[in-house]
Amino acid sequence: MATLYELSKEYTEALNNFSVDEETGEIIFDKNKIDHIESNIKDKVDNIACFIKNLTALSDSIKAEKNALDERLKANDKKIESLKKYITSAMELAQMDRLETARNKITFRTSKKVIISDDDAVPEKYIKLEITSKVDKKAIGEALKAGEVVNGCYLEVNNNIQIK
C-alpha cells in the first residue's frame, strides 16, 4: 500500500486530471479513481490514528513507571539517610570515631553548614536580590481576543487533532 504522502499526491493529481464537457460546462473527474484513493487515505489515516493511540498508551505507561521509580528512589534515599543517622548515633553513643572491618571503613568527616534562623535579621549586604520577568500569555490572549493590539503578539489559529 502507498504511503499517506503518496496517496495525497495521487489524490491531487486525480483532482487536477479533469475534463470539461463543452456543451454543458460540467467538470468531469474519474470518480472511481477518486473514491478509491479516498478509501485508501481513510484506511491509512485510521491505521496511523491507531498507531498514535498505541504510542500514547506507551507514553502514559512510561510516565507511570517513571513516577513509580521516582517514588521508590525517594523511599530508598530516605532509608539510606535513616540508616546513616542510626549508625551515627550508635557510634557516637559508644564514643567510636571510626570503624574498620573487612567489608567497611566508617569514619566521620567534619563539615560546616550555614543555618539561618531568622531571614529578617540578616544584614542587607548578605541579601541577594533576584528579579525575574515572565510574559503573561493569558492576559495577552484575553487582550487580543478583546480586539486590542499588543505589539509583537498575535493570535494563531491551530487545528489540534483529537484521537479517541
PDB file of N, CA and C in Angstrom, residues 3-104:
ATOM      1  N   THR A   3       2.148   5.143   0.694  1.00  0.00           N
ATOM      2  CA  THR A   3       2.203   5.969   1.900  1.00  0.00           C
ATOM      3  C   THR A   3       1.135   7.047   1.820  1.00  0.00           C
ATOM      4  N   LEU A   4       0.852   7.656   2.960  1.00  0.00           N
ATOM      5  CA  LEU A   4      -0.137   8.726   3.002  1.00  0.00           C
ATOM      6  C   LEU A   4       0.308   9.893   2.111  1.00  0.00           C
ATOM      7  N   TYR A   5       1.596  10.150   2.102  1.00  0.00           N
ATOM      8  CA  TYR A   5       2.138  11.208   1.249  1.00  0.00           C
ATOM      9  C   TYR A   5       1.868  10.885  -0.224  1.00  0.00           C
ATOM     10  N   GLU A   6       2.139   9.647  -0.604  1.00  0.00           N
ATOM     11  CA  GLU A   6       1.917   9.238  -1.997  1.00  0.00           C
ATOM     12  C   GLU A   6       0.427   9.282  -2.351  1.00  0.00           C
ATOM     13  N   LEU A   7      -0.413   8.856  -1.404  1.00  0.00           N
ATOM     14  CA  LEU A   7      -1.852   8.897  -1.645  1.00  0.00           C
ATOM     15  C   LEU A   7      -2.350  10.330  -1.807  1.00  0.00           C
ATOM     16  N   SER A   8      -1.826  11.236  -0.990  1.00  0.00           N
ATOM     17  CA  SER A   8      -2.208  12.646  -1.096  1.00  0.00           C
ATOM     18  C   SER A   8      -1.811  13.205  -2.461  1.00  0.00           C
ATOM     19  N   LYS A   9      -0.634  12.806  -2.899  1.00  0.00           N
ATOM     20  CA  LYS A   9      -0.148  13.251  -4.210  1.00  0.00           C
ATOM     21  C   LYS A   9      -1.035  12.686  -5.325  1.00  0.00           C
ATOM     22  N   GLU A  10      -1.386  11.396  -5.236  1.00  0.00           N
ATOM     23  CA  GLU A  10      -2.271  10.774  -6.218  1.00  0.00           C
ATOM     24  C   GLU A  10      -3.629  11.463  -6.236  1.00  0.00           C
ATOM     25  N   TYR A  11      -4.147  11.792  -5.073  1.00  0.00           N
ATOM     26  CA  TYR A  11      -5.449  12.448  -4.951  1.00  0.00           C
ATOM     27  C   TYR A  11      -5.421  13.801  -5.647  1.00  0.00           C
ATOM     28  N   THR A  12      -4.362  14.566  -5.389  1.00  0.00           N
ATOM     29  CA  THR A  12      -4.226  15.882  -6.029  1.00  0.00           C
ATOM     30  C   THR A  12      -4.141  15.734  -7.541  1.00  0.00           C
ATOM     31  N   GLU A  13      -3.364  14.747  -7.991  1.00  0.00           N
ATOM     32  CA  GLU A  13      -3.246  14.517  -9.439  1.00  0.00           C
ATOM     33  C   GLU A  13      -4.580  14.111 -10.042  1.00  0.00           C
ATOM     34  N   ALA A  14      -5.331  13.266  -9.323  1.00  0.00           N
ATOM     35  CA  ALA A  14      -6.642  12.836  -9.822  1.00  0.00           C
ATOM     36  C   ALA A  14      -7.599  14.021  -9.919  1.00  0.00           C
ATOM     37  N   LEU A  15      -7.543  14.923  -8.946  1.00  0.00           N
ATOM     38  CA  LEU A  15      -8.408  16.111  -8.987  1.00  0.00           C
ATOM     39  C   LEU A  15      -8.005  17.063 -10.107  1.00  0.00           C
ATOM     40  N   ASN A  16      -6.699  17.128 -10.364  1.00  0.00           N
ATOM     41  CA  ASN A  16      -6.219  18.023 -11.420  1.00  0.00           C
ATOM     42  C   ASN A  16      -6.406  17.423 -12.808  1.00  0.00           C
ATOM     43  N   ASN A  17      -6.680  16.136 -12.881  1.00  0.00           N
ATOM     44  CA  ASN A  17      -6.868  15.451 -14.162  1.00  0.00           C
ATOM     45  C   ASN A  17      -8.371  15.397 -14.457  1.00  0.00           C
ATOM     46  N   PHE A  18      -8.898  16.481 -14.954  1.00  0.00           N
ATOM     47  CA  PHE A  18     -10.334  16.562 -15.249  1.00  0.00           C
ATOM     48  C   PHE A  18     -10.515  17.064 -16.674  1.00  0.00           C
ATOM     49  N   SER A  19     -11.714  16.882 -17.127  1.00  0.00           N
ATOM     50  CA  SER A  19     -12.065  17.428 -18.437  1.00  0.00           C
ATOM     51  C   SER A  19     -13.353  18.224 -18.277  1.00  0.00           C
ATOM     52  N   VAL A  20     -13.611  19.078 -19.247  1.00  0.00           N
ATOM     53  CA  VAL A  20     -14.802  19.920 -19.201  1.00  0.00           C
ATOM     54  C   VAL A  20     -15.679  19.569 -20.401  1.00  0.00           C
ATOM     55  N   ASP A  21     -16.933  19.262 -20.112  1.00  0.00           N
ATOM     56  CA  ASP A  21     -17.894  18.992 -21.186  1.00  0.00           C
ATOM     57  C   ASP A  21     -18.191  20.317 -21.873  1.00  0.00           C
ATOM     58  N   GLU A  22     -17.876  20.402 -23.165  1.00  0.00           N
ATOM     59  CA  GLU A  22     -18.018  21.649 -23.914  1.00  0.00           C
ATOM     60  C   GLU A  22     -19.468  22.123 -23.975  1.00  0.00           C
ATOM     61  N   GLU A  23     -20.382  21.207 -24.036  1.00  0.00           N
ATOM     62  CA  GLU A  23     -21.780  21.586 -24.181  1.00  0.00           C
ATOM     63  C   GLU A  23     -22.392  22.094 -22.878  1.00  0.00           C
ATOM     64  N   THR A  24     -22.116  21.377 -21.764  1.00  0.00           N
ATOM     65  CA  THR A  24     -22.765  21.726 -20.500  1.00  0.00           C
ATOM     66  C   THR A  24     -21.862  22.515 -19.560  1.00  0.00           C
ATOM     67  N   GLY A  25     -20.557  22.490 -19.800  1.00  0.00           N
ATOM     68  CA  GLY A  25     -19.612  23.160 -18.908  1.00  0.00           C
ATOM     69  C   GLY A  25     -19.336  22.350 -17.656  1.00  0.00           C
ATOM     70  N   GLU A  26     -19.847  21.119 -17.601  1.00  0.00           N
ATOM     71  CA  GLU A  26     -19.668  20.242 -16.440  1.00  0.00           C
ATOM     72  C   GLU A  26     -18.224  19.763 -16.369  1.00  0.00           C
ATOM     73  N   ILE A  27     -17.690  19.768 -15.136  1.00  0.00           N
ATOM     74  CA  ILE A  27     -16.335  19.269 -14.910  1.00  0.00           C
ATOM     75  C   ILE A  27     -16.441  17.774 -14.656  1.00  0.00           C
ATOM     76  N   ILE A  28     -15.654  16.998 -15.383  1.00  0.00           N
ATOM     77  CA  ILE A  28     -15.744  15.540 -15.309  1.00  0.00           C
ATOM     78  C   ILE A  28     -14.442  14.988 -14.726  1.00  0.00           C
ATOM     79  N   PHE A  29     -14.600  14.225 -13.606  1.00  0.00           N
ATOM     80  CA  PHE A  29     -13.474  13.564 -12.939  1.00  0.00           C
ATOM     81  C   PHE A  29     -13.624  12.066 -13.111  1.00  0.00           C
ATOM     82  N   ASP A  30     -12.543  11.350 -12.845  1.00  0.00           N
ATOM     83  CA  ASP A  30     -12.621   9.884 -12.773  1.00  0.00           C
ATOM     84  C   ASP A  30     -13.068   9.547 -11.356  1.00  0.00           C
ATOM     85  N   LYS A  31     -14.392   9.532 -11.152  1.00  0.00           N
ATOM     86  CA  LYS A  31     -14.984   9.354  -9.827  1.00  0.00           C
ATOM     87  C   LYS A  31     -14.520   8.071  -9.155  1.00  0.00           C
ATOM     88  N   ASN A  32     -14.418   6.997  -9.898  1.00  0.00           N
ATOM     89  CA  ASN A  32     -13.997   5.710  -9.314  1.00  0.00           C
ATOM     90  C   ASN A  32     -12.581   5.799  -8.766  1.00  0.00           C
ATOM     91  N   LYS A  33     -11.700   6.438  -9.508  1.00  0.00           N
ATOM     92  CA  LYS A  33     -10.315   6.575  -9.050  1.00  0.00           C
ATOM     93  C   LYS A  33     -10.244   7.441  -7.794  1.00  0.00           C
ATOM     94  N   ILE A  34     -10.994   8.552  -7.789  1.00  0.00           N
ATOM     95  CA  ILE A  34     -11.004   9.445  -6.623  1.00  0.00           C
ATOM     96  C   ILE A  34     -11.577   8.720  -5.410  1.00  0.00           C
ATOM     97  N   ASP A  35     -12.664   7.985  -5.596  1.00  0.00           N
ATOM     98  CA  ASP A  35     -13.265   7.229  -4.490  1.00  0.00           C
ATOM     99  C   ASP A  35     -12.291   6.182  -3.948  1.00  0.00           C
ATOM    100  N   HIS A  36     -11.581   5.526  -4.861  1.00  0.00           N
ATOM    101  CA  HIS A  36     -10.606   4.501  -4.448  1.00  0.00           C
ATOM    102  C   HIS A  36      -9.470   5.136  -3.636  1.00  0.00           C
ATOM    103  N   ILE A  37      -8.966   6.259  -4.093  1.00  0.00           N
ATOM    104  CA  ILE A  37      -7.879   6.948  -3.371  1.00  0.00           C
ATOM    105  C   ILE A  37      -8.380   7.437  -2.014  1.00  0.00           C
ATOM    106  N   GLU A  38      -9.610   8.006  -1.978  1.00  0.00           N
ATOM    107  CA  GLU A  38     -10.175   8.460  -0.704  1.00  0.00           C
ATOM    108  C   GLU A  38     -10.299   7.310   0.285  1.00  0.00           C
ATOM    109  N   SER A  39     -10.728   6.169  -0.204  1.00  0.00           N
ATOM    110  CA  SER A  39     -10.856   4.988   0.652  1.00  0.00           C
ATOM    111  C   SER A  39      -9.496   4.580   1.214  1.00  0.00           C
ATOM    112  N   ASN A  40      -8.476   4.594   0.361  1.00  0.00           N
ATOM    113  CA  ASN A  40      -7.119   4.254   0.810  1.00  0.00           C
ATOM    114  C   ASN A  40      -6.596   5.275   1.822  1.00  0.00           C
ATOM    115  N   ILE A  41      -6.904   6.556   1.599  1.00  0.00           N
ATOM    116  CA  ILE A  41      -6.478   7.601   2.540  1.00  0.00           C
ATOM    117  C   ILE A  41      -7.153   7.387   3.886  1.00  0.00           C
ATOM    118  N   LYS A  42      -8.475   7.092   3.865  1.00  0.00           N
ATOM    119  CA  LYS A  42      -9.193   6.855   5.118  1.00  0.00           C
ATOM    120  C   LYS A  42      -8.587   5.675   5.870  1.00  0.00           C
ATOM    121  N   ASP A  43      -8.276   4.588   5.164  1.00  0.00           N
ATOM    122  CA  ASP A  43      -7.674   3.416   5.806  1.00  0.00           C
ATOM    123  C   ASP A  43      -6.318   3.775   6.411  1.00  0.00           C
ATOM    124  N   LYS A  44      -5.521   4.507   5.646  1.00  0.00           N
ATOM    125  CA  LYS A  44      -4.181   4.882   6.107  1.00  0.00           C
ATOM    126  C   LYS A  44      -4.267   5.790   7.331  1.00  0.00           C
ATOM    127  N   VAL A  45      -5.147   6.790   7.294  1.00  0.00           N
ATOM    128  CA  VAL A  45      -5.310   7.710   8.424  1.00  0.00           C
ATOM    129  C   VAL A  45      -5.812   6.948   9.646  1.00  0.00           C
ATOM    130  N   ASP A  46      -6.749   6.028   9.439  1.00  0.00           N
ATOM    131  CA  ASP A  46      -7.267   5.219  10.546  1.00  0.00           C
ATOM    132  C   ASP A  46      -6.157   4.390  11.176  1.00  0.00           C
ATOM    133  N   ASN A  47      -5.318   3.776  10.351  1.00  0.00           N
ATOM    134  CA  ASN A  47      -4.202   2.976  10.869  1.00  0.00           C
ATOM    135  C   ASN A  47      -3.202   3.837  11.627  1.00  0.00           C
ATOM    136  N   ILE A  48      -2.910   5.008  11.105  1.00  0.00           N
ATOM    137  CA  ILE A  48      -1.969   5.910  11.781  1.00  0.00           C
ATOM    138  C   ILE A  48      -2.560   6.382  13.113  1.00  0.00           C
ATOM    139  N   ALA A  49      -3.875   6.656  13.131  1.00  0.00           N
ATOM    140  CA  ALA A  49      -4.526   7.073  14.371  1.00  0.00           C
ATOM    141  C   ALA A  49      -4.428   5.966  15.422  1.00  0.00           C
ATOM    142  N   CYS A  50      -4.596   4.709  15.006  1.00  0.00           N
ATOM    143  CA  CYS A  50      -4.444   3.582  15.942  1.00  0.00           C
ATOM    144  C   CYS A  50      -3.010   3.506  16.456  1.00  0.00           C
ATOM    145  N   PHE A  51      -2.044   3.743  15.587  1.00  0.00           N
ATOM    146  CA  PHE A  51      -0.645   3.733  15.992  1.00  0.00           C
ATOM    147  C   PHE A  51      -0.380   4.850  16.996  1.00  0.00           C
ATOM    148  N   ILE A  52      -0.983   6.035  16.763  1.00  0.00           N
ATOM    149  CA  ILE A  52      -0.846   7.154  17.704  1.00  0.00           C
ATOM    150  C   ILE A  52      -1.427   6.770  19.058  1.00  0.00           C
ATOM    151  N   LYS A  53      -2.583   6.111  19.058  1.00  0.00           N
ATOM    152  CA  LYS A  53      -3.186   5.659  20.320  1.00  0.00           C
ATOM    153  C   LYS A  53      -2.240   4.713  21.053  1.00  0.00           C
ATOM    154  N   ASN A  54      -1.630   3.786  20.326  1.00  0.00           N
ATOM    155  CA  ASN A  54      -0.683   2.858  20.947  1.00  0.00           C
ATOM    156  C   ASN A  54       0.515   3.591  21.530  1.00  0.00           C
ATOM    157  N   LEU A  55       1.048   4.544  20.787  1.00  0.00           N
ATOM    158  CA  LEU A  55       2.193   5.314  21.282  1.00  0.00           C
ATOM    159  C   LEU A  55       1.803   6.152  22.494  1.00  0.00           C
ATOM    160  N   THR A  56       0.582   6.708  22.482  1.00  0.00           N
ATOM    161  CA  THR A  56       0.100   7.488  23.617  1.00  0.00           C
ATOM    162  C   THR A  56      -0.017   6.610  24.859  1.00  0.00           C
ATOM    163  N   ALA A  57      -0.559   5.403  24.673  1.00  0.00           N
ATOM    164  CA  ALA A  57      -0.674   4.465  25.796  1.00  0.00           C
ATOM    165  C   ALA A  57       0.712   4.088  26.315  1.00  0.00           C
ATOM    166  N   LEU A  58       1.651   3.887  25.405  1.00  0.00           N
ATOM    167  CA  LEU A  58       3.018   3.575  25.812  1.00  0.00           C
ATOM    168  C   LEU A  58       3.624   4.736  26.590  1.00  0.00           C
ATOM    169  N   SER A  59       3.432   5.969  26.108  1.00  0.00           N
ATOM    170  CA  SER A  59       3.948   7.146  26.818  1.00  0.00           C
ATOM    171  C   SER A  59       3.344   7.241  28.208  1.00  0.00           C
ATOM    172  N   ASP A  60       2.037   6.997  28.309  1.00  0.00           N
ATOM    173  CA  ASP A  60       1.368   7.052  29.614  1.00  0.00           C
ATOM    174  C   ASP A  60       1.931   6.000  30.565  1.00  0.00           C
ATOM    175  N   SER A  61       2.169   4.798  30.054  1.00  0.00           N
ATOM    176  CA  SER A  61       2.702   3.748  30.934  1.00  0.00           C
ATOM    177  C   SER A  61       4.157   4.033  31.311  1.00  0.00           C
ATOM    178  N   ILE A  62       4.913   4.634  30.412  1.00  0.00           N
ATOM    179  CA  ILE A  62       6.297   5.013  30.743  1.00  0.00           C
ATOM    180  C   ILE A  62       6.287   6.084  31.827  1.00  0.00           C
ATOM    181  N   LYS A  63       5.384   7.074  31.700  1.00  0.00           N
ATOM    182  CA  LYS A  63       5.275   8.120  32.723  1.00  0.00           C
ATOM    183  C   LYS A  63       4.892   7.524  34.072  1.00  0.00           C
ATOM    184  N   ALA A  64       3.942   6.587  34.051  1.00  0.00           N
ATOM    185  CA  ALA A  64       3.515   5.957  35.303  1.00  0.00           C
ATOM    186  C   ALA A  64       4.673   5.175  35.921  1.00  0.00           C
ATOM    187  N   GLU A  65       5.415   4.461  35.096  1.00  0.00           N
ATOM    188  CA  GLU A  65       6.563   3.697  35.600  1.00  0.00           C
ATOM    189  C   GLU A  65       7.635   4.638  36.123  1.00  0.00           C
ATOM    190  N   LYS A  66       7.845   5.759  35.420  1.00  0.00           N
ATOM    191  CA  LYS A  66       8.831   6.757  35.870  1.00  0.00           C
ATOM    192  C   LYS A  66       8.429   7.301  37.242  1.00  0.00           C
ATOM    193  N   ASN A  67       7.133   7.613  37.407  1.00  0.00           N
ATOM    194  CA  ASN A  67       6.658   8.113  38.697  1.00  0.00           C
ATOM    195  C   ASN A  67       6.834   7.067  39.791  1.00  0.00           C
ATOM    196  N   ALA A  68       6.546   5.810  39.462  1.00  0.00           N
ATOM    197  CA  ALA A  68       6.728   4.737  40.447  1.00  0.00           C
ATOM    198  C   ALA A  68       8.201   4.600  40.822  1.00  0.00           C
ATOM    199  N   LEU A  69       9.085   4.687  39.828  1.00  0.00           N
ATOM    200  CA  LEU A  69      10.521   4.599  40.109  1.00  0.00           C
ATOM    201  C   LEU A  69      10.998   5.801  40.926  1.00  0.00           C
ATOM    202  N   ASP A  70      10.455   6.997  40.631  1.00  0.00           N
ATOM    203  CA  ASP A  70      10.807   8.182  41.420  1.00  0.00           C
ATOM    204  C   ASP A  70      10.406   7.996  42.881  1.00  0.00           C
ATOM    205  N   GLU A  71       9.214   7.428  43.105  1.00  0.00           N
ATOM    206  CA  GLU A  71       8.762   7.169  44.477  1.00  0.00           C
ATOM    207  C   GLU A  71       9.669   6.147  45.165  1.00  0.00           C
ATOM    208  N   ARG A  72      10.045   5.099  44.449  1.00  0.00           N
ATOM    209  CA  ARG A  72      10.951   4.096  45.016  1.00  0.00           C
ATOM    210  C   ARG A  72      12.305   4.711  45.338  1.00  0.00           C
ATOM    211  N   LEU A  73      12.781   5.595  44.458  1.00  0.00           N
ATOM    212  CA  LEU A  73      14.055   6.274  44.680  1.00  0.00           C
ATOM    213  C   LEU A  73      13.986   7.121  45.945  1.00  0.00           C
ATOM    214  N   LYS A  74      12.900   7.903  46.100  1.00  0.00           N
ATOM    215  CA  LYS A  74      12.746   8.734  47.302  1.00  0.00           C
ATOM    216  C   LYS A  74      12.731   7.873  48.561  1.00  0.00           C
ATOM    217  N   ALA A  75      11.971   6.784  48.519  1.00  0.00           N
ATOM    218  CA  ALA A  75      11.879   5.905  49.691  1.00  0.00           C
ATOM    219  C   ALA A  75      13.236   5.297  50.003  1.00  0.00           C
ATOM    220  N   ASN A  76      13.963   4.892  48.974  1.00  0.00           N
ATOM    221  CA  ASN A  76      15.289   4.305  49.173  1.00  0.00           C
ATOM    222  C   ASN A  76      16.252   5.327  49.766  1.00  0.00           C
ATOM    223  N   ASP A  77      16.232   6.569  49.231  1.00  0.00           N
ATOM    224  CA  ASP A  77      17.109   7.622  49.748  1.00  0.00           C
ATOM    225  C   ASP A  77      16.781   7.950  51.205  1.00  0.00           C
ATOM    226  N   LYS A  78      15.484   7.953  51.556  1.00  0.00           N
ATOM    227  CA  LYS A  78      15.089   8.188  52.949  1.00  0.00           C
ATOM    228  C   LYS A  78      15.616   7.085  53.854  1.00  0.00           C
ATOM    229  N   LYS A  79      15.536   5.856  53.373  1.00  0.00           N
ATOM    230  CA  LYS A  79      16.017   4.723  54.163  1.00  0.00           C
ATOM    231  C   LYS A  79      17.528   4.837  54.376  1.00  0.00           C
ATOM    232  N   ILE A  80      18.249   5.241  53.331  1.00  0.00           N
ATOM    233  CA  ILE A  80      19.706   5.426  53.442  1.00  0.00           C
ATOM    234  C   ILE A  80      20.017   6.460  54.520  1.00  0.00           C
ATOM    235  N   GLU A  81      19.342   7.619  54.457  1.00  0.00           N
ATOM    236  CA  GLU A  81      19.582   8.671  55.446  1.00  0.00           C
ATOM    237  C   GLU A  81      19.226   8.205  56.852  1.00  0.00           C
ATOM    238  N   SER A  82      18.146   7.495  56.987  1.00  0.00           N
ATOM    239  CA  SER A  82      17.728   6.993  58.292  1.00  0.00           C
ATOM    240  C   SER A  82      18.762   6.023  58.871  1.00  0.00           C
ATOM    241  N   LEU A  83      19.256   5.125  58.020  1.00  0.00           N
ATOM    242  CA  LEU A  83      20.255   4.150  58.487  1.00  0.00           C
ATOM    243  C   LEU A  83      21.581   4.829  58.829  1.00  0.00           C
ATOM    244  N   LYS A  84      21.954   5.866  58.066  1.00  0.00           N
ATOM    245  CA  LYS A  84      23.174   6.613  58.373  1.00  0.00           C
ATOM    246  C   LYS A  84      23.050   7.288  59.741  1.00  0.00           C
ATOM    247  N   LYS A  85      21.883   7.892  59.999  1.00  0.00           N
ATOM    248  CA  LYS A  85      21.660   8.526  61.304  1.00  0.00           C
ATOM    249  C   LYS A  85      21.691   7.479  62.413  1.00  0.00           C
ATOM    250  N   TYR A  86      21.145   6.321  62.133  1.00  0.00           N
ATOM    251  CA  TYR A  86      21.091   5.230  63.107  1.00  0.00           C
ATOM    252  C   TYR A  86      22.498   4.783  63.524  1.00  0.00           C
ATOM    253  N   ILE A  87      23.368   4.508  62.527  1.00  0.00           N
ATOM    254  CA  ILE A  87      24.725   4.059  62.905  1.00  0.00           C
ATOM    255  C   ILE A  87      25.542   5.213  63.472  1.00  0.00           C
ATOM    256  N   THR A  88      25.270   6.462  63.035  1.00  0.00           N
ATOM    257  CA  THR A  88      25.973   7.618  63.603  1.00  0.00           C
ATOM    258  C   THR A  88      25.657   7.742  65.090  1.00  0.00           C
ATOM    259  N   SER A  89      24.387   7.660  65.434  1.00  0.00           N
ATOM    260  CA  SER A  89      24.030   7.798  66.850  1.00  0.00           C
ATOM    261  C   SER A  89      24.590   6.637  67.673  1.00  0.00           C
ATOM    262  N   ALA A  90      24.596   5.436  67.099  1.00  0.00           N
ATOM    263  CA  ALA A  90      25.151   4.283  67.827  1.00  0.00           C
ATOM    264  C   ALA A  90      26.649   4.449  68.039  1.00  0.00           C
ATOM    265  N   MET A  91      27.363   4.908  67.006  1.00  0.00           N
ATOM    266  CA  MET A  91      28.810   5.098  67.131  1.00  0.00           C
ATOM    267  C   MET A  91      29.122   6.244  68.082  1.00  0.00           C
ATOM    268  N   GLU A  92      28.352   7.329  68.034  1.00  0.00           N
ATOM    269  CA  GLU A  92      28.579   8.454  68.946  1.00  0.00           C
ATOM    270  C   GLU A  92      28.310   8.035  70.387  1.00  0.00           C
ATOM    271  N   LEU A  93      27.270   7.247  70.590  1.00  0.00           N
ATOM    272  CA  LEU A  93      26.946   6.754  71.925  1.00  0.00           C
ATOM    273  C   LEU A  93      28.086   5.883  72.476  1.00  0.00           C
ATOM    274  N   ALA A  94      28.689   5.092  71.603  1.00  0.00           N
ATOM    275  CA  ALA A  94      29.799   4.230  72.018  1.00  0.00           C
ATOM    276  C   ALA A  94      31.136   4.971  71.953  1.00  0.00           C
ATOM    277  N   GLN A  95      31.106   6.253  71.625  1.00  0.00           N
ATOM    278  CA  GLN A  95      32.296   7.105  71.504  1.00  0.00           C
ATOM    279  C   GLN A  95      33.306   6.521  70.515  1.00  0.00           C
ATOM    280  N   MET A  96      32.793   6.022  69.401  1.00  0.00           N
ATOM    281  CA  MET A  96      33.652   5.496  68.331  1.00  0.00           C
ATOM    282  C   MET A  96      33.699   6.547  67.215  1.00  0.00           C
ATOM    283  N   ASP A  97      34.926   6.956  66.822  1.00  0.00           N
ATOM    284  CA  ASP A  97      35.022   7.916  65.732  1.00  0.00           C
ATOM    285  C   ASP A  97      35.400   7.249  64.410  1.00  0.00           C
ATOM    286  N   ARG A  98      35.638   5.942  64.465  1.00  0.00           N
ATOM    287  CA  ARG A  98      35.913   5.194  63.247  1.00  0.00           C
ATOM    288  C   ARG A  98      35.681   3.713  63.494  1.00  0.00           C
ATOM    289  N   LEU A  99      35.396   2.997  62.418  1.00  0.00           N
ATOM    290  CA  LEU A  99      35.228   1.554  62.496  1.00  0.00           C
ATOM    291  C   LEU A  99      35.707   0.985  61.171  1.00  0.00           C
ATOM    292  N   GLU A 100      36.620   0.032  61.269  1.00  0.00           N
ATOM    293  CA  GLU A 100      37.134  -0.591  60.056  1.00  0.00           C
ATOM    294  C   GLU A 100      37.007  -2.104  60.192  1.00  0.00           C
ATOM    295  N   THR A 101      36.345  -2.687  59.213  1.00  0.00           N
ATOM    296  CA  THR A 101      36.193  -4.139  59.171  1.00  0.00           C
ATOM    297  C   THR A 101      36.673  -4.612  57.806  1.00  0.00           C
ATOM    298  N   ALA A 102      36.559  -5.896  57.564  1.00  0.00           N
ATOM    299  CA  ALA A 102      36.959  -6.441  56.264  1.00  0.00           C
ATOM    300  C   ALA A 102      36.055  -5.893  55.149  1.00  0.00           C
ATOM    301  N   ARG A 103      34.820  -5.561  55.478  1.00  0.00           N
ATOM    302  CA  ARG A 103      33.873  -5.117  54.451  1.00  0.00           C
ATOM    303  C   ARG A 103      33.662  -3.612  54.398  1.00  0.00           C
ATOM    304  N   ASN A 104      33.901  -2.898  55.483  1.00  0.00           N
ATOM    305  CA  ASN A 104      33.587  -1.466  55.540  1.00  0.00           C
ATOM    306  C   ASN A 104      34.647  -0.682  56.295  1.00  0.00           C
TER     307      ASN A 104
END
